[in-house]
Coordinates of C-alpha atoms in Angstrom, one line a residue:
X9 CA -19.4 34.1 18.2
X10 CA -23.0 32.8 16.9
X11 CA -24.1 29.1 17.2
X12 CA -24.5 28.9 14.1
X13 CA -21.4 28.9 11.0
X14 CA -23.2 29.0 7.2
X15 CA -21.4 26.5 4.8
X16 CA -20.2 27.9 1.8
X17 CA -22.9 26.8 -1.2
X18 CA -21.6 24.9 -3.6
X19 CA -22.8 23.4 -7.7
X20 CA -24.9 20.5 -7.1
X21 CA -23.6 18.3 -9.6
X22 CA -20.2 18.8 -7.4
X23 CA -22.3 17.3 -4.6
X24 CA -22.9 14.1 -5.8
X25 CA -19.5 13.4 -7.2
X26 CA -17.0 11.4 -4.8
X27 CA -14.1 13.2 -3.1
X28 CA -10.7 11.9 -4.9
X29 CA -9.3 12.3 -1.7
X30 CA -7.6 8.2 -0.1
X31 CA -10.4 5.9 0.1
X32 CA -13.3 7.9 1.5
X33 CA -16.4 8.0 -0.4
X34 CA -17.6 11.5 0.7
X35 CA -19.2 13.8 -1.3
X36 CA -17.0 17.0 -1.4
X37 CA -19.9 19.3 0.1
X38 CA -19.6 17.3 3.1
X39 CA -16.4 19.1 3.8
X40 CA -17.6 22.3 3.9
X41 CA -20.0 20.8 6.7
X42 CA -17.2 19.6 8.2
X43 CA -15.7 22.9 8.2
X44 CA -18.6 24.4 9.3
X45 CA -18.6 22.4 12.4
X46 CA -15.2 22.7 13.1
X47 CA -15.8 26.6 13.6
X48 CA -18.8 25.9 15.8
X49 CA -17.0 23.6 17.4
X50 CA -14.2 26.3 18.2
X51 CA -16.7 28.7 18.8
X52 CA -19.0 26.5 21.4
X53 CA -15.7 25.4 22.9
X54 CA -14.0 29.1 23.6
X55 CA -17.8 29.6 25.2
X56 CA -17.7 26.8 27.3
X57 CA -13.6 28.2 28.9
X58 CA -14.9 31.4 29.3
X59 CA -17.9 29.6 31.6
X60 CA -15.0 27.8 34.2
X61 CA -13.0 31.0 34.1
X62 CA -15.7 33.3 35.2
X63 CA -16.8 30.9 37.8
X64 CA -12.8 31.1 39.4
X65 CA -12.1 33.1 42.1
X66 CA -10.0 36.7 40.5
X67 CA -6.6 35.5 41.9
X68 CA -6.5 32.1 40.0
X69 CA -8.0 33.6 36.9
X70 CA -4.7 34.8 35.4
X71 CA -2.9 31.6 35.5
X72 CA -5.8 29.3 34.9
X73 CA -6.4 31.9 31.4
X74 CA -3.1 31.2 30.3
X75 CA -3.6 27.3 30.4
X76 CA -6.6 27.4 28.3
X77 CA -5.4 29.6 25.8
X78 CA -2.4 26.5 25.5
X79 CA -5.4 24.3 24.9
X80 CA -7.2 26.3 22.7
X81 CA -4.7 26.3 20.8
X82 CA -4.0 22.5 20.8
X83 CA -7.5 22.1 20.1
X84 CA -8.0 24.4 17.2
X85 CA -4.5 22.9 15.8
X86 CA -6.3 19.0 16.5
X87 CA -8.9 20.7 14.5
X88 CA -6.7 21.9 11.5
X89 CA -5.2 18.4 10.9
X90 CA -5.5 16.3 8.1
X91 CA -4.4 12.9 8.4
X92 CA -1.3 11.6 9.5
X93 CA 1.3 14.4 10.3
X94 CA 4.8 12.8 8.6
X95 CA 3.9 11.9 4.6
X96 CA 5.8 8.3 4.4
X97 CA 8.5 9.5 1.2
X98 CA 10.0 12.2 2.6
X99 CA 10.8 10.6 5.3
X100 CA 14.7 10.9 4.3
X101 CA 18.0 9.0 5.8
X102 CA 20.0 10.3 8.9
X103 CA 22.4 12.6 7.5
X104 CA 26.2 11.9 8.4
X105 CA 26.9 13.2 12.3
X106 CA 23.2 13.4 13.0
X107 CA 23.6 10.8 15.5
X108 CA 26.9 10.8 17.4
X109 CA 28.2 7.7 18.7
X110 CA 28.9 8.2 23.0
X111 CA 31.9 6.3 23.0
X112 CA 33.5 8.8 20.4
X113 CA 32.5 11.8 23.6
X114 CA 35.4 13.9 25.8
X115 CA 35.8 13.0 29.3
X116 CA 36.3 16.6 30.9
X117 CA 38.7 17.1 33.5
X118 CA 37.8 16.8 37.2
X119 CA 38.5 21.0 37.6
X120 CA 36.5 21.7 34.6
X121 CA 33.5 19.4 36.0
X122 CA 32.3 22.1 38.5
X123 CA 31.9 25.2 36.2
X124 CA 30.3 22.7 33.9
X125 CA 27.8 21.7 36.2
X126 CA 26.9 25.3 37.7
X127 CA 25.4 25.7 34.2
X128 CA 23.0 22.8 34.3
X129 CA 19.2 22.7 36.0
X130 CA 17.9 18.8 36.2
X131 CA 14.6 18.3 35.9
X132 CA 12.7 15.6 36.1
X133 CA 9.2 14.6 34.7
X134 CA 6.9 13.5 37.5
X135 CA 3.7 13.8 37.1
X136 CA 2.3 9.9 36.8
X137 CA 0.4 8.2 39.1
X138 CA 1.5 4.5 40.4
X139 CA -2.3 3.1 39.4
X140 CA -0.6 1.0 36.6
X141 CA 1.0 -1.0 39.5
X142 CA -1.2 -1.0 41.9
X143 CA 0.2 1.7 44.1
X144 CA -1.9 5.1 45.2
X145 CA -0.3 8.1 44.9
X146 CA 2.3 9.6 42.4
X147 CA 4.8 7.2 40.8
X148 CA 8.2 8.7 42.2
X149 CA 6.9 7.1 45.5
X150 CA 6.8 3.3 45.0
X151 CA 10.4 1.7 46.8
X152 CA 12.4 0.4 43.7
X153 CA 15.8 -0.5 46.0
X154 CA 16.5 -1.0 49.6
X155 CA 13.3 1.3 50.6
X156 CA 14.0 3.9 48.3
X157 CA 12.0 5.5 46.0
X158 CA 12.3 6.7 42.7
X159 CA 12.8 10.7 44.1
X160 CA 15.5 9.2 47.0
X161 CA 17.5 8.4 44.3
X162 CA 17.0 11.0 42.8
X163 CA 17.7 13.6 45.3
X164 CA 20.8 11.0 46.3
X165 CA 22.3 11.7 42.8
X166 CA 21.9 14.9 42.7
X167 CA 23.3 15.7 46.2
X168 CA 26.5 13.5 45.8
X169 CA 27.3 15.3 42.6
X170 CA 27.2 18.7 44.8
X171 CA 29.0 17.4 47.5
X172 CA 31.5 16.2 45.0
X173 CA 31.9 18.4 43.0
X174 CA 31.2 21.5 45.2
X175 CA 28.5 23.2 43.0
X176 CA 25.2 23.7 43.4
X177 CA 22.7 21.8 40.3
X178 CA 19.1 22.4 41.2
X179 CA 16.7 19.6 41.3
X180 CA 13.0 20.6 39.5
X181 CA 10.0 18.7 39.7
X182 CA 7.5 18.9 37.0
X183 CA 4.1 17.5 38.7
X184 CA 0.6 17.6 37.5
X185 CA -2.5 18.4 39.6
X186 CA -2.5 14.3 40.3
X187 CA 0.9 14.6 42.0
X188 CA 1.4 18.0 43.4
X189 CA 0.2 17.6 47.0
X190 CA 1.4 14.5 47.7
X191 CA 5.0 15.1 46.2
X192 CA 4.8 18.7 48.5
X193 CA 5.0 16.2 51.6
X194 CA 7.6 14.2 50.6
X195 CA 10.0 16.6 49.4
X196 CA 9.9 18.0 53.3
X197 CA 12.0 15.4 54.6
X198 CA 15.0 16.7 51.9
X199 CA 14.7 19.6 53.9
X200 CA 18.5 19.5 55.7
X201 CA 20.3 17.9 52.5
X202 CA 22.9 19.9 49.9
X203 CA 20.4 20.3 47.1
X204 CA 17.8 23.1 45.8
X205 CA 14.4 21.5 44.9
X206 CA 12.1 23.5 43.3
X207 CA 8.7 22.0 41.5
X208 CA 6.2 23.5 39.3
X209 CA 2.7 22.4 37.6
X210 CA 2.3 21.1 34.3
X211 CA -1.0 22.8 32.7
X212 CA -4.4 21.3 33.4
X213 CA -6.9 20.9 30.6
X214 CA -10.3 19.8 30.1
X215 CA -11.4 16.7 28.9
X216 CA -13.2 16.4 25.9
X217 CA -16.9 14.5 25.3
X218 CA -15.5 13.1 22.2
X219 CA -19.7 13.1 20.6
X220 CA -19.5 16.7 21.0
X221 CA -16.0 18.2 21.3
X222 CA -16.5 20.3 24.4
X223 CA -15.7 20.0 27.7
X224 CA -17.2 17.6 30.4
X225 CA -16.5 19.8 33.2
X226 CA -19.3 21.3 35.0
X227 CA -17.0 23.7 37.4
X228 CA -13.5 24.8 37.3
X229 CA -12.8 23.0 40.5
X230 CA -10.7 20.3 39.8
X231 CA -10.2 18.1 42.2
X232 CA -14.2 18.1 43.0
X233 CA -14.4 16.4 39.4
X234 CA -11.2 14.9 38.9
X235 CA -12.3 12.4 36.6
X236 CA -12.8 15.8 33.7
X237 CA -9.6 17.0 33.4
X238 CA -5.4 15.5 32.3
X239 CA -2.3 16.5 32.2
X240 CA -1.6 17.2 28.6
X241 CA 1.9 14.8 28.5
X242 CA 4.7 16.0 28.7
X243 CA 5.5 18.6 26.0
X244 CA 3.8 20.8 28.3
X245 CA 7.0 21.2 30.0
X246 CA 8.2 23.7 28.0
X247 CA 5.7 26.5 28.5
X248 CA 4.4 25.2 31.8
X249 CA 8.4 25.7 32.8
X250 CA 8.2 29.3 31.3
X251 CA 5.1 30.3 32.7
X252 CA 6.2 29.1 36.4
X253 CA 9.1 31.9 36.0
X254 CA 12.2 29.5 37.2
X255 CA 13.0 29.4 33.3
X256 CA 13.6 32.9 33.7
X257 CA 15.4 32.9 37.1
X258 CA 17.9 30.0 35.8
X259 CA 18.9 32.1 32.6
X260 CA 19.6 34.9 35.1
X261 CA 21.7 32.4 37.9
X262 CA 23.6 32.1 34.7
X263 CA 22.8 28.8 33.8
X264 CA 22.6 27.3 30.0
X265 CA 21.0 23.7 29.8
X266 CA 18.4 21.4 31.3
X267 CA 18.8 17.9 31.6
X268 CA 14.9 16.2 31.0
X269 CA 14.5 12.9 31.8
X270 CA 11.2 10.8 33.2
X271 CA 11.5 10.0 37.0
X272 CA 10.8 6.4 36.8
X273 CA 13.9 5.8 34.3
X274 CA 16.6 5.0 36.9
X275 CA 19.3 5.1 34.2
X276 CA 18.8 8.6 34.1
X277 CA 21.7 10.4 35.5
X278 CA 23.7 13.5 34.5
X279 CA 26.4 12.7 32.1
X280 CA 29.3 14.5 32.1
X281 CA 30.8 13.7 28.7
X282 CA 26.9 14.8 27.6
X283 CA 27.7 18.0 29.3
X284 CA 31.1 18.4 27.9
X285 CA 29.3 17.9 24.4
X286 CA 27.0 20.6 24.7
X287 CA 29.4 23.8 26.5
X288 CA 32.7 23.0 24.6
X289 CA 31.4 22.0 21.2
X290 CA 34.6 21.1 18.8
X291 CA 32.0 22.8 16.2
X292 CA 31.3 26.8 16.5
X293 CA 27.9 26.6 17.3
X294 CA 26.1 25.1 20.6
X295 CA 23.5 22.3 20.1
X296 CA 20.2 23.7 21.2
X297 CA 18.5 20.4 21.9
X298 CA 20.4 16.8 22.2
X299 CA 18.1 13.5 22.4
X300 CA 19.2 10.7 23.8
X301 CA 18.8 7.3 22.0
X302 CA 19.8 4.1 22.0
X303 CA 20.1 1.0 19.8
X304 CA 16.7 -0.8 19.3
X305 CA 16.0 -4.0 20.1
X306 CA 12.8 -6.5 19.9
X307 CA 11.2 -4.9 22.8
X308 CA 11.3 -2.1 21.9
X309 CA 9.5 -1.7 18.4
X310 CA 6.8 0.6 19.5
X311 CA 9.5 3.5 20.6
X312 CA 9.9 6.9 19.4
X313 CA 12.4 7.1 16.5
X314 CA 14.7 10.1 14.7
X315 CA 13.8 10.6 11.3
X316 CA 15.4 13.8 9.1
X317 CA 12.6 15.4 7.6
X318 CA 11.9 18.6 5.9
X319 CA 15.8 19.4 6.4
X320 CA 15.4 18.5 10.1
X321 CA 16.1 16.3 12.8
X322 CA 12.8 15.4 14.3
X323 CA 10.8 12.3 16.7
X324 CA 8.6 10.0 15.0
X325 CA 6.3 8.4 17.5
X326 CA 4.5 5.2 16.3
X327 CA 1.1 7.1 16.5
X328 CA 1.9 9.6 13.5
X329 CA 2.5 6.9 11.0
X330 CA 0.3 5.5 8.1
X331 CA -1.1 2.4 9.3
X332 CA 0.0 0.9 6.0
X333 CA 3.9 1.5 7.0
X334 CA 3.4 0.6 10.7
X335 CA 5.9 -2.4 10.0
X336 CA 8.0 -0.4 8.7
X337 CA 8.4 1.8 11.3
X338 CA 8.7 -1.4 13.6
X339 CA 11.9 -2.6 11.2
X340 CA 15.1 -2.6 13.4
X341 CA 16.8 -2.7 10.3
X342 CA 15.4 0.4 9.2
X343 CA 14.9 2.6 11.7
X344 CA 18.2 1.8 14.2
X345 CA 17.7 3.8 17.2
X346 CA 14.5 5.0 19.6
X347 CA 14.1 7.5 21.8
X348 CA 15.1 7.0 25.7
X349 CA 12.9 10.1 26.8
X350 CA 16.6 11.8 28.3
X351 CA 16.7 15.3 27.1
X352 CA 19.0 18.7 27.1
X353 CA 17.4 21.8 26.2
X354 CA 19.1 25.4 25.9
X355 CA 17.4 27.3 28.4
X356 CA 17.3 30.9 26.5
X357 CA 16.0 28.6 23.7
X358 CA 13.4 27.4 25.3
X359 CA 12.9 31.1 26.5
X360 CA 12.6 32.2 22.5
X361 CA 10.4 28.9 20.8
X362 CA 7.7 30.3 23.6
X363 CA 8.0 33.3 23.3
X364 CA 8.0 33.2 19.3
X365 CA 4.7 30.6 19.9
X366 CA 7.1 28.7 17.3
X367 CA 5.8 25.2 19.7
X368 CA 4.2 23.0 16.8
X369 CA 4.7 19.7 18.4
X370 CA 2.3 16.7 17.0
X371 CA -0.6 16.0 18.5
X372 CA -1.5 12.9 20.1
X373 CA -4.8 11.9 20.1
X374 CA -5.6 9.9 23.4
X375 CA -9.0 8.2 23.3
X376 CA -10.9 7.0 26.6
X377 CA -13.8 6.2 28.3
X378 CA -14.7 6.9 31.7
X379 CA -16.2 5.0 34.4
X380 CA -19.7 6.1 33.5
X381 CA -19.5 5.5 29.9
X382 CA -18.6 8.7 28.4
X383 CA -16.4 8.4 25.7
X384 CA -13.7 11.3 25.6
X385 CA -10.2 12.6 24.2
X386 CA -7.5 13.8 25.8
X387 CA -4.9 16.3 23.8
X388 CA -1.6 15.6 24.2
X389 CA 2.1 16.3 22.9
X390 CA 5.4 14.5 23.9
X391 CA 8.3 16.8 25.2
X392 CA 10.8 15.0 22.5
X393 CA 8.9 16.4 19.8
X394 CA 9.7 19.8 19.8
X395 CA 13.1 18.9 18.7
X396 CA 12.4 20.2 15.4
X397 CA 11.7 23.7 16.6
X398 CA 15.1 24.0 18.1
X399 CA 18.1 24.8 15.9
X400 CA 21.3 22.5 15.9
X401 CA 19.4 19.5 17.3
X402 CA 21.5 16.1 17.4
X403 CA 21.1 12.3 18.8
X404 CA 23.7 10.6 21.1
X405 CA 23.4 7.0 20.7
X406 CA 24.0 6.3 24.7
X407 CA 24.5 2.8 26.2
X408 CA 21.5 1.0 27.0
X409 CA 22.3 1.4 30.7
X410 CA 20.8 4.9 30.6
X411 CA 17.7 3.5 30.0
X412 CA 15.9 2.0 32.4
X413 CA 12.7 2.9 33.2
X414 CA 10.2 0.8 35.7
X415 CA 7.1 0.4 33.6
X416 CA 6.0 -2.7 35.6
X417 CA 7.0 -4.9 38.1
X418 CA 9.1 -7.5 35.0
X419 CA 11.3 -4.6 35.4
X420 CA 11.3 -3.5 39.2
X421 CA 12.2 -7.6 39.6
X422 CA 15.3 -6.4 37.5
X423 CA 15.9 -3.0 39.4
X424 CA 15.7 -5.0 42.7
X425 CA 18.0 -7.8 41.8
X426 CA 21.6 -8.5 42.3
X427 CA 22.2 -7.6 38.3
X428 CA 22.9 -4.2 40.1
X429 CA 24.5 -2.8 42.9
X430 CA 23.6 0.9 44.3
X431 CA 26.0 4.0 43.9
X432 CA 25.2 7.3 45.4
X433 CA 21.4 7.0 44.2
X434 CA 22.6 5.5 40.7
X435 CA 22.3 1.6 39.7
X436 CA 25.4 0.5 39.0
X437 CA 25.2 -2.8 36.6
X438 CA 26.9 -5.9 38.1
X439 CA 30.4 -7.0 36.8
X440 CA 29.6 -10.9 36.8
X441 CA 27.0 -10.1 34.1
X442 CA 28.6 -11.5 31.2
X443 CA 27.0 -8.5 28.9
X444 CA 25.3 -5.3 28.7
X445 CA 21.7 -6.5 27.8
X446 CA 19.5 -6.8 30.5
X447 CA 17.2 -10.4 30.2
X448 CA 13.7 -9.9 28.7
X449 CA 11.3 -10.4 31.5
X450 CA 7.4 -11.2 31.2
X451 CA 5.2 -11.3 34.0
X452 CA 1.9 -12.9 34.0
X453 CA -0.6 -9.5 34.9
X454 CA -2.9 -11.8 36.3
X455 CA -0.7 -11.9 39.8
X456 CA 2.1 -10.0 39.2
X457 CA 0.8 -6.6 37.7
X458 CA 0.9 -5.4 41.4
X459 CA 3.4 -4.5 43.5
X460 CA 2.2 -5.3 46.4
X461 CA 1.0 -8.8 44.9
X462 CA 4.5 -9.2 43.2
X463 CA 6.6 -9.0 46.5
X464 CA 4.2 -11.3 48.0
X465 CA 5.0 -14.1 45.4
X466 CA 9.3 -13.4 45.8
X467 CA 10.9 -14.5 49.4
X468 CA 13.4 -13.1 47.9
X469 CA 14.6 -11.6 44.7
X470 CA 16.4 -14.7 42.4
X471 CA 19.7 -14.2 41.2
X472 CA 19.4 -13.1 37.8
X473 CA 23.4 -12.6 37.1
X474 CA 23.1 -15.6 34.0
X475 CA 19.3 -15.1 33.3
X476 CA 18.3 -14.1 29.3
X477 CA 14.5 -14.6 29.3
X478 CA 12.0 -15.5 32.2
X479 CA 8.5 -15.8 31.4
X480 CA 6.1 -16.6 34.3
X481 CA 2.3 -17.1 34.2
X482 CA -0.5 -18.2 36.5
X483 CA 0.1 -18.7 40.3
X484 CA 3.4 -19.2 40.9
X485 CA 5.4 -18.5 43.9
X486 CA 9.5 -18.1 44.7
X487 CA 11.0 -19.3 47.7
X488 CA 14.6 -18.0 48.9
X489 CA 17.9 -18.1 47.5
X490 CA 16.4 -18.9 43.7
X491 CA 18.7 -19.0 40.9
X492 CA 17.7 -18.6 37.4
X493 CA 20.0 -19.1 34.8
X494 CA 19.5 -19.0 30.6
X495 CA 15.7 -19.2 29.5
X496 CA 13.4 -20.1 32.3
X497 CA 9.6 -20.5 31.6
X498 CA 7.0 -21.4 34.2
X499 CA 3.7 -21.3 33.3
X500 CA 0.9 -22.9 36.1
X501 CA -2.2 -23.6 34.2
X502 CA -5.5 -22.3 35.4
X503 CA -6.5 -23.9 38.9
X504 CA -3.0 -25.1 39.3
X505 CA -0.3 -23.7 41.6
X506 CA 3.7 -23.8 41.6
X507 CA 6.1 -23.3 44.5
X508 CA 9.9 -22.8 42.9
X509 CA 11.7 -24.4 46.4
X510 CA 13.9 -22.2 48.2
X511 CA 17.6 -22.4 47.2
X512 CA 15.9 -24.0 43.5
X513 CA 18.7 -23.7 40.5
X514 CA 16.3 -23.2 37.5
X515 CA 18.6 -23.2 33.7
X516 CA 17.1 -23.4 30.6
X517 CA 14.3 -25.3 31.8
X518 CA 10.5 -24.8 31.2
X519 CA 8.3 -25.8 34.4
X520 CA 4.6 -26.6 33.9
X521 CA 1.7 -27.8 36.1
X522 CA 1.0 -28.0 39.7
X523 CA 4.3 -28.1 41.8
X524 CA 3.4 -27.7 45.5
X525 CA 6.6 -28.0 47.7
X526 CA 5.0 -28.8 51.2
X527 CA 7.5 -27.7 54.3
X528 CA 8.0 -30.3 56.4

């Protein structure tokens, strides 16, 4: 493994001729440097793991080994690739029964419900930290509904459908070294409930300087430099699971599928007639891998979509297309569906892709900088896209109520309001709503990114029951009892200030200005 990597010579004349390859201007011997340096890089990088490893106590060698050889292999595939991963025209249309509709699904029978569920593992994604909204900590923590958080509800769900149902579904937490300790101390208090929790660590992987492709970590202990290493996203579940050993202890318990959903998307829950779909299949064979989507709307353009491709069923994320078909992609008209991030995987599948090292999910590129300048890249996959290495893979187009996720606080105003009511940990959507859609919501980030800042500005939550858009900027403030009806826009210019009074009816009106509302 020398420093140095001899390019391949090459005719001259070849040299100054331009590579016919899209719009680059390069002379063709440049590749071979480019090669070149891609082997050092490889080579200086595999020097640089072996460094942290040797400096690692013998007892957290083996499992810390077995994380970098996952990124070594993500970074020599990062390496390999050559433009975008999807080539536009043969990108072909969703063959018939690709996508089945949910409203066409079997409701099982209430006797058949518990041997269903004895066959299914939930797990849940939770390895992001609340920073985006102002909140220390992991994610799964922030109160989204009468002081419970994201896991309450969870756990809630989970334990009602055992109670129920008399069975006995495991919950399992996927954390990353960001989450781990603090989600160890709050799962205690579970401690007495109906319900098996069991949590593992998605991989931890170095950061990359992105001048010199190798790693910014000086030592292999993490949390002494947090700032050099990532959670590689979330299609590290699938070895991370594997590696952890409770794949392997679920195949044995007997069970077949794992429900995958982020922890923040409170529409989330297990499905029964998703259930039914996968263990009694009208076909011979058993789906391997189901995604659920839904229909697209304006908001949600930028979402993962299911393209056939190459004879398969497969996730296109916005960041593998040609820049010049970006709008395409965006099309509603063209692309129907995107992806809600809910998942069922075959568990002995799962068991076999790994196994087989038959994992070729996309790579996503992730550029940042840190907070002293250095500019670096983060490898990362998505879990959805190893639908294509699964065999019998097929969407459900689900309603939209099984998608809602709390990205910021426009939607925990929505989670919190009276457009749902709370059922056994589940969000139930209010009858008086007059239909299905939720109303687009746009927060001005300037006070309301926060949480804490966003409670601060609501006396209490308005009722939303007839709302269809809100937009609010500047400093603006809510008093009690509010009621906002059709679209409602209040936007307080810079300096000014707005109090909504309490017990205000706001419909389809747009409110500028300064509007102080002294009490008297």
């Amino acid at each position: 493994m020398g420093d140095s990597v001899e390019a391949r010579p090459k005719a001259d004349d070849n040299r100054l001729k331009p590579a016919i390859r899209s719009h680059q201007r390069t002379p063709s011997g440049s590749r071979d440097f480019k090669e070149a340096t891609k082997r050092d890089a490889l080579a200086r990088l595999e020097v640089e793991l072996e460094r942290l490893l040797a400096a690692l106590p013998e007892n957290k060698q083996m499992l810390v080994e077995k994380e970098f050889r996952g990124f070594k292999n993500l970074f020599s595939r990062f390496l390999a690739e050559q433009g975008p991963s999807v080539t536009w025209e043969k990108i072909e249309r969703l063959p018939e029964g690709a996508v089945i509709d949910y409203s066409t699904l079997k409701t099982p029978t209430t006797d058949n419900i518990h041997h269903m569920l004895d066959k299914l593992v939930v797990v849940k994604l939770n390895g992001g930290l609340g920073t985006s909204m102002g909140c220390k900590g992991p994610k799964s923590v922030i109160q989204v509904r009468n002081e419970l958080t994201f896991l309450d509800l969870t756990v809630q769900q989970i334990e009602h459908l055992n109670k129920t149902y008399k069975c006995n579904v495991p919950l399992v937490l996927m954390n990353s070294f960001n989450t781990d300790e603090d989600t160890q101390k709050v799962i205690r208090k579970y401690k007495g409930l109906k319900l098996e929790i069991h949590t593992f660590n998605q991989s931890c992987h170095p950061r990359i300087n992105r001048e010199s492709l190798l790693p910014i970590a000086m030592s292999p202990d993490v949390h002494s430099n947090i700032e050099a290493w990532y959670p590689p996203g979330h299609g590290d579940f699938y070895e991370s699971f594997y590696n952890s050993g409770l794949l392997q202890k679920f195949i044995k318990e007997g069970r077949t599928y794992c429900f995958i959903s982020n922890i923040d998307n409170l529409g989330a829950t297990v499905d029964m007639n998703i259930l039914d779909l996968l263990l009694n299949p009208e076909q011979k064979a058993q789906s391997e891998f189901v995604m659920e989507v839904t229909d697209k709307t304006r908001a949600d353009v930028k979402g993962g979509t299911l393209i056939q491709y190459e004879e398969k069923l497969r996730l296109l994320e916005i960041a593998q297309v040609p820049k010049e078909h970006v709008d395409d992609f965006k099309s509603v008209s063209q692309f129907k569906f995107f992806n809600t991030n809910n998942l069922w995987a075959k568990l002995d599948a799962i068991q076999r892709v790994v196994e087989r090292g038959s994992l070729n999910m996309e790579i996503i590129v992730n550029n940042k900088s840190l907070a002293d300048g250095v500019n670096v890249i983060q490898l990362e996959t998505a879990v959805g896209a190893a639908m294509k290495c699964f065999e019998g893979g097929i969407g459900v187009n689900v309603p939209r109520s099984r998608f809602l996720p709390v990205k910021k606080t426009s939607d925990l105003l929505l989670v919190m309001s009276n457009l749902y009511s709370l059922s056994h940990g589940s969000l139930v959507m209010s009858p008086q709503r007059m239909f299905p859609t939720t109303p687009l919501v746009k927060l001005g980030d300037n006070h309301f990114a926060k949480v804490k800042e966003f409670l601060n500005r609501f006396a209490t939550i308005p009722d939303l029951i007839e709302l269809d858009h809100l937009t609010v900027s500047g400093d603006v403030t809510f008093g009690r009892g509010v009621s906002l009806k059709g679209t409602v826009i209040v936007i307080a210019n810079h300096g000014d200030r707005i109090d909504i009074p309490s017990g205000a009816l706001l419909e389809n009106k747009i409110v500028s200005g300064n509007l102080r509302i002294l009490d008297h």
